[in-house]
DNA sequence: TTTATTTAGGACATTTTTGTCCTATTTATA
DNA sequence: TATAAATAGGACAAAAATGTCCTAAATAAA
């Protein structure tokens, strides 16, 4: 569904959000550890998220990544996916046709629209805050 | 959503089904041309579909690919996707966790299940016959 | 029987994705 | 001020996906 980069990105952002709600900044090392992701690769992804203003990075000793508390409930999964994978989740034909639309559709065009709208809707309505719920109490997990 | 190989595979199988309903066997060359797919790569994919009994291949002059008419309405998209991409569309966590289930779910587990069930249902209920409808009359397309 | 046509399959090539490593820069703190 | 800790970013490496090419085998038809 998503690229590996995007999966790591969502997990990383979610963990940063969780820690930010506790008023804590998190190092790359901890993020990678707590999301079971490759450190250096995660670093690249966090650079992208930082450039896209989804997370803030602070260099130097006691630096790390954080998200302003007031932003945790406004940032949607769709923003993270867009920052990393672009809009190919939305546009792009299910059968790979370069052009596929209502006027000249592929055989599964209408059916795919339904599924993609579901995905789109989910991504656009799920906030980082919502992602963090359950993590603290062990109802949901970011690794294993 | 699917791999390129899978997209080509669905397009190829759909075209073969269309031709088979007309009582015609189709050469690799024609399939690639009519689905705008790379010839040699499509050949590999058709080998897989042939091994999985989704299409039948006939070697030699006037050979090619075909699907028994009686099978065109029983073969589902899910079988083609499974033959090429395996079951990763079904299993596999939205956030890439190796293990993710109701007992130890990722934060989007439940939401993903809904979307994936939609996709799964679509693949399991759409037959090749249904895929061919509209092609002859120019309502749907397999290329461009 | 020879030839032309067509798929099968192995080997190879290219591109994209995923992942690592090293150096520079920034910053807190001793 | 020196040092240690941390991100930024470029270069490189490995793996996977995508795609090509060539030869062998099968088959219809001349």
Coordinates of C-alpha atoms (C1' of nucleotides) in Angstrom, one line a residue:
Chain A
X1 CA 0.0 0.0 0.0
X2 CA 2.7 2.5 1.1
X3 CA 6.4 2.5 0.5
X4 CA 8.7 1.3 3.3
X5 CA 9.9 4.8 3.7
X6 CA 6.3 5.9 4.3
X7 CA 5.7 3.2 6.8
X8 CA 8.8 4.2 8.7
X9 CA 7.7 7.8 8.4
X10 CA 4.3 7.3 9.9
X11 CA 5.7 5.2 12.8
X12 CA 8.4 7.7 13.5
X13 CA 6.0 10.7 13.4
X14 CA 3.6 8.8 15.7
X15 CA 6.3 8.1 18.2
X16 CA 7.6 11.7 18.1
X17 CA 4.0 12.8 18.7
X18 CA 3.6 10.5 21.7
X19 CA 6.8 11.8 23.2
X20 CA 6.0 15.4 22.4
X21 CA 2.7 15.1 24.3
X22 CA 4.8 14.2 27.3
X23 CA 6.8 17.3 26.7
X24 CA 9.8 15.4 25.5
X25 CA 12.1 15.8 22.5
X26 CA 13.3 12.5 21.0
X27 CA 16.6 11.5 19.4
X28 CA 16.8 9.7 16.1
X29 CA 18.4 6.8 17.9
X30 CA 15.4 6.4 20.2
X31 CA 12.9 6.8 17.4
X32 CA 14.6 4.1 15.4
X33 CA 14.8 1.8 18.4
X34 CA 11.2 2.3 19.4
X35 CA 9.8 1.9 15.9
X36 CA 12.2 -0.9 15.0
X37 CA 13.5 0.9 11.9
X38 CA 16.9 1.3 10.4
X39 CA 18.6 4.3 11.9
X40 CA 20.2 5.9 8.9
X41 CA 17.3 5.4 6.6
X42 CA 15.0 6.8 9.3
X43 CA 17.2 9.8 9.4
X44 CA 16.6 10.5 5.7
X45 CA 12.9 10.2 6.2
X46 CA 12.9 12.6 9.2
X47 CA 14.8 15.1 7.1
X48 CA 11.9 15.0 4.6
X49 CA 9.3 15.3 7.3
X50 CA 11.3 18.2 8.8
X51 CA 11.5 20.0 5.5
X52 CA 7.7 19.6 5.1
X53 CA 7.1 21.1 8.5
X54 CA 5.6 18.0 9.9
X55 CA 8.2 17.6 12.6
X56 CA 10.7 20.1 14.0
X57 CA 14.4 19.1 14.4
X58 CA 16.8 20.6 16.8
X59 CA 20.5 20.1 16.2
X60 CA 23.2 19.7 18.8
X61 CA 23.4 18.2 22.3
X62 CA 20.0 17.4 23.8
X63 CA 18.6 18.0 20.3
X64 CA 16.2 15.7 18.5
X65 CA 12.8 15.7 17.0
X66 CA 9.5 17.1 18.3
X67 CA 6.1 18.3 17.3
X68 CA 4.4 21.2 18.9
X69 CA 1.6 19.9 21.1
X70 CA -0.9 22.2 19.4
X71 CA 0.0 20.5 16.1
X72 CA -0.3 16.9 17.2
X73 CA -4.1 17.0 16.8
X74 CA -4.1 18.9 13.5
X75 CA -1.5 16.9 11.6
X76 CA -3.2 14.2 9.4
X77 CA -1.7 11.0 8.1
X78 CA -2.4 12.3 4.6
X79 CA 0.2 15.0 5.1
X80 CA 2.9 12.4 6.1
X81 CA 2.0 10.2 3.2
X82 CA 2.1 13.1 0.8
X83 CA 5.4 14.3 2.1
X84 CA 7.0 10.9 1.5
X85 CA 5.1 9.1 -1.3
X86 CA 3.6 12.1 -3.0
X87 CA 0.1 11.9 -4.5
X88 CA 0.4 8.6 -6.3
X89 CA -1.9 7.0 -3.7
X90 CA -4.7 9.3 -5.0
X91 CA -4.0 9.6 -8.7
X92 CA -2.7 6.7 -10.7
X93 CA -4.9 4.0 -12.3
X94 CA -5.4 0.7 -10.6
X95 CA -4.2 -1.1 -13.7
X96 CA -1.3 1.3 -14.4
X97 CA -2.8 3.3 -17.3
X98 CA -1.1 6.6 -17.8
X99 CA -4.5 8.3 -18.4
X100 CA -7.6 6.8 -16.7
X101 CA -10.6 8.8 -15.9
X102 CA -14.4 8.8 -16.1
X103 CA -14.3 9.6 -19.8
X104 CA -11.9 6.8 -20.7
X105 CA -11.8 4.5 -17.8
X106 CA -10.0 1.2 -17.3
X107 CA -12.3 -1.8 -16.5
X108 CA -11.9 -1.3 -12.7
X109 CA -11.9 2.4 -12.6
X110 CA -15.2 2.9 -10.7
X111 CA -14.5 0.1 -8.3
X112 CA -11.0 1.5 -7.5
X113 CA -12.4 4.9 -6.9
X114 CA -14.5 3.5 -4.1
X115 CA -11.6 1.8 -2.4
X116 CA -9.3 4.8 -2.9
X117 CA -11.8 7.2 -1.5
X118 CA -12.0 5.0 1.6
X119 CA -8.2 5.1 2.0
X120 CA -8.1 8.8 1.2
X121 CA -10.8 9.5 3.7
X122 CA -9.0 7.5 6.4
X123 CA -5.8 9.3 5.8
X124 CA -7.4 12.7 5.8
X125 CA -9.3 12.2 9.0
X126 CA -6.8 10.4 11.1
X127 CA -4.6 12.7 13.2
X128 CA -1.4 12.0 14.9
X129 CA -3.2 12.5 18.2
X130 CA -5.5 9.6 17.3
X131 CA -2.4 7.5 16.3
X132 CA -1.0 7.9 19.8
X133 CA -4.0 6.8 21.7
X134 CA -3.6 3.3 22.9
X135 CA 0.2 3.3 22.7
X136 CA 0.7 4.3 26.3
X137 CA -1.7 1.8 27.6
X138 CA -0.4 -1.1 25.5
X139 CA -3.5 -1.3 23.3
X140 CA -1.5 -0.6 20.1
X141 CA 2.1 -1.0 19.1
X142 CA 4.6 0.6 16.8
X143 CA 6.9 -2.4 16.5
X144 CA 6.9 -6.1 16.2
Chain B
X1 CA -1.5 -0.7 -5.0
X2 CA -0.3 -3.6 -7.1
X3 CA 3.1 -4.2 -8.7
X4 CA 3.7 -3.3 -12.3
X5 CA 3.9 -7.0 -13.0
X6 CA 0.4 -7.4 -11.6
X7 CA -1.0 -4.5 -13.5
X8 CA 0.3 -6.0 -16.8
X9 CA -0.9 -9.4 -15.7
X10 CA -4.5 -8.2 -15.2
X11 CA -4.5 -6.3 -18.4
X12 CA -3.1 -9.2 -20.3
X13 CA -5.5 -11.7 -18.8
X14 CA -8.4 -9.4 -19.6
X15 CA -7.4 -9.0 -23.2
X16 CA -6.9 -12.8 -23.6
X17 CA -10.3 -13.3 -22.1
X18 CA -11.9 -10.8 -24.5
X19 CA -10.3 -12.6 -27.5
X20 CA -11.1 -16.0 -26.1
X21 CA -14.8 -15.1 -26.0
X22 CA -14.5 -14.4 -29.7
X23 CA -13.1 -17.8 -30.1
X24 CA -9.6 -16.5 -30.8
X25 CA -6.2 -17.4 -29.5
X26 CA -3.8 -14.4 -29.0
X27 CA -0.1 -14.1 -29.5
X28 CA 2.2 -12.5 -26.9
X29 CA 3.0 -9.8 -29.5
X30 CA -0.7 -8.8 -29.9
X31 CA -1.3 -8.9 -26.1
X32 CA 1.6 -6.6 -25.5
X33 CA 0.5 -4.3 -28.2
X34 CA -3.1 -4.1 -27.1
X35 CA -2.3 -3.6 -23.5
X36 CA 0.7 -1.2 -24.2
X37 CA 3.0 -3.4 -22.2
X38 CA 6.7 -4.4 -22.6
X39 CA 6.8 -7.6 -24.7
X40 CA 9.5 -9.6 -22.9
X41 CA 8.3 -8.6 -19.5
X42 CA 4.8 -9.6 -20.4
X43 CA 6.1 -12.9 -21.5
X44 CA 7.4 -13.6 -18.1
X45 CA 4.1 -12.7 -16.5
X46 CA 2.2 -14.9 -18.8
X47 CA 4.4 -17.8 -17.9
X48 CA 3.4 -17.3 -14.3
X49 CA -0.3 -17.1 -15.2
X50 CA 0.1 -20.2 -17.4
X51 CA 1.8 -22.1 -14.6
X52 CA -1.1 -21.1 -12.3
X53 CA -3.6 -22.4 -14.8
X54 CA -5.2 -19.0 -15.3
X55 CA -4.4 -18.9 -19.0
X56 CA -3.4 -21.7 -21.3
X57 CA -0.5 -21.4 -23.7
X58 CA 0.1 -23.2 -27.0
X59 CA 3.5 -23.3 -28.5
X60 CA 4.4 -23.2 -32.1
X61 CA 3.0 -21.5 -35.2
X62 CA -0.5 -20.2 -34.7
X63 CA 0.1 -20.7 -31.0
X64 CA -0.6 -18.1 -28.4
X65 CA -2.6 -17.7 -25.2
X66 CA -6.2 -18.5 -24.5
X67 CA -8.7 -19.0 -21.7
X68 CA -11.5 -21.6 -22.0
X69 CA -14.8 -19.8 -22.5
X70 CA -16.3 -21.6 -19.6
X71 CA -13.5 -20.3 -17.3
X72 CA -13.8 -16.6 -18.3
X73 CA -16.7 -16.1 -15.9
X74 CA -15.2 -18.1 -13.1
X75 CA -11.7 -16.6 -12.9
X76 CA -11.5 -13.8 -10.4
X77 CA -9.1 -10.9 -10.2
X78 CA -8.0 -12.2 -6.8
X79 CA -6.5 -15.3 -8.5
X80 CA -4.4 -13.2 -10.9
X81 CA -3.2 -11.0 -8.1
X82 CA -2.4 -14.0 -6.0
X83 CA -0.5 -15.7 -8.8
X84 CA 1.7 -12.6 -9.3
X85 CA 1.9 -10.6 -6.1
X86 CA 1.1 -13.4 -3.6
X87 CA -1.0 -12.7 -0.6
X88 CA 0.8 -9.6 0.6
X89 CA -2.3 -7.6 -0.4
X90 CA -4.3 -9.4 2.3
X91 CA -1.8 -10.0 5.0
X92 CA 0.8 -7.4 5.8
X93 CA 0.4 -4.5 8.2
X94 CA -0.4 -1.0 6.9
X95 CA 2.5 0.3 8.9
X96 CA 4.8 -2.6 7.9
X97 CA 4.9 -4.4 11.3
X98 CA 5.9 -8.0 10.9
X99 CA 3.2 -9.1 13.3
X100 CA 0.1 -7.1 13.5
X101 CA -3.3 -8.6 14.6
X102 CA -6.3 -7.9 16.7
X103 CA -4.3 -8.9 19.8
X104 CA -1.4 -6.7 19.2
X105 CA -2.5 -4.2 16.5
X106 CA -0.7 -1.2 15.0
X107 CA -2.6 2.1 15.5
X108 CA -4.3 1.9 12.2
X109 CA -5.0 -1.8 12.2
X110 CA -8.8 -1.6 12.4
X111 CA -9.1 1.1 9.8
X112 CA -6.9 -0.7 7.4
X113 CA -8.9 -3.9 7.8
X114 CA -11.9 -2.0 6.5
X115 CA -10.1 -0.7 3.4
X116 CA -8.4 -4.0 2.7
X117 CA -11.7 -5.9 3.1
X118 CA -13.1 -3.6 0.4
X119 CA -10.2 -4.3 -1.9
X120 CA -10.4 -8.0 -1.1
X121 CA -14.1 -8.2 -1.8
X122 CA -13.7 -6.3 -5.0
X123 CA -10.9 -8.7 -6.2
X124 CA -12.8 -11.8 -5.1
X125 CA -16.1 -10.8 -6.8
X126 CA -14.8 -9.4 -10.1
X127 CA -14.5 -11.9 -12.9
X128 CA -12.6 -11.7 -16.1
X129 CA -16.0 -11.7 -17.9
X130 CA -16.9 -8.6 -16.0
X131 CA -13.6 -7.1 -16.9
X132 CA -14.2 -7.6 -20.6
X133 CA -17.6 -5.9 -20.6
X134 CA -17.3 -2.4 -22.1
X135 CA -14.1 -3.1 -23.9
X136 CA -15.8 -4.0 -27.2
X137 CA -18.1 -1.1 -27.2
X138 CA -15.4 1.4 -26.2
X139 CA -16.7 2.1 -22.7
X140 CA -13.5 1.0 -21.1
X141 CA -9.9 0.7 -22.2
X142 CA -6.8 -1.4 -21.5
X143 CA -4.3 1.1 -22.7
X144 CA -3.6 4.8 -22.6
Chain C
dT1 C1' 11.1 -32.5 -44.3
dT2 C1' 12.1 -27.8 -44.0
dT3 C1' 10.8 -23.4 -42.6
dA4 C1' 8.5 -19.9 -40.2
dT5 C1' 6.2 -18.9 -36.0
dT6 C1' 5.5 -18.9 -31.4
dT7 C1' 6.1 -19.9 -26.3
dA8 C1' 9.7 -21.4 -22.4
dG9 C1' 13.3 -20.2 -19.8
dG10 C1' 17.9 -18.8 -18.4
dA11 C1' 21.1 -15.1 -18.2
dC12 C1' 21.8 -10.5 -18.1
dA13 C1' 20.9 -5.2 -17.7
dT14 C1' 18.7 -1.2 -15.9
dT15 C1' 16.2 1.4 -12.6
dT16 C1' 14.2 2.2 -8.3
dT17 C1' 13.9 1.4 -3.6
dT18 C1' 16.0 0.6 0.5
dG19 C1' 19.7 1.1 3.3
dT20 C1' 24.7 2.5 5.1
dC21 C1' 28.6 5.5 6.1
dC22 C1' 31.2 9.5 6.6
dT23 C1' 32.0 14.4 7.3
dA24 C1' 30.2 18.9 8.4
dT25 C1' 27.5 21.7 11.4
dT26 C1' 25.0 22.9 15.4
dT27 C1' 24.4 23.3 20.3
dA28 C1' 24.4 22.2 25.4
dT29 C1' 27.4 21.6 29.0
dA30 C1' 31.5 20.7 31.6
Chain D
dT1 C1' 36.8 27.1 25.3
dA2 C1' 36.9 22.3 24.5
dT3 C1' 34.1 18.4 24.2
dA4 C1' 30.4 15.4 23.5
dA5 C1' 26.0 14.8 21.5
dA6 C1' 23.0 15.4 18.0
dT7 C1' 21.0 16.4 13.1
dA8 C1' 22.1 17.6 7.9
dG9 C1' 23.4 16.0 3.8
dG10 C1' 26.3 13.9 0.2
dA11 C1' 28.2 9.7 -1.5
dC12 C1' 28.0 5.2 -1.8
dA13 C1' 26.1 0.0 -1.4
dA14 C1' 22.8 -3.6 -1.6
dA15 C1' 18.5 -5.5 -2.8
dA16 C1' 14.4 -5.7 -5.3
dA17 C1' 11.7 -4.7 -9.2
dT18 C1' 11.4 -3.9 -13.9
dG19 C1' 12.9 -4.9 -18.3
dT20 C1' 15.8 -7.1 -22.3
dC21 C1' 18.1 -10.7 -25.1
dC22 C1' 19.2 -15.0 -26.7
dT23 C1' 18.7 -19.9 -27.4
dA24 C1' 15.8 -24.1 -27.1
dA25 C1' 11.6 -26.5 -28.0
dA26 C1' 7.2 -27.1 -30.0
dT27 C1' 4.1 -26.8 -33.8
dA28 C1' 1.6 -25.6 -38.1
dA29 C1' 2.1 -25.2 -42.8
dA30 C1' 4.5 -24.9 -47.2

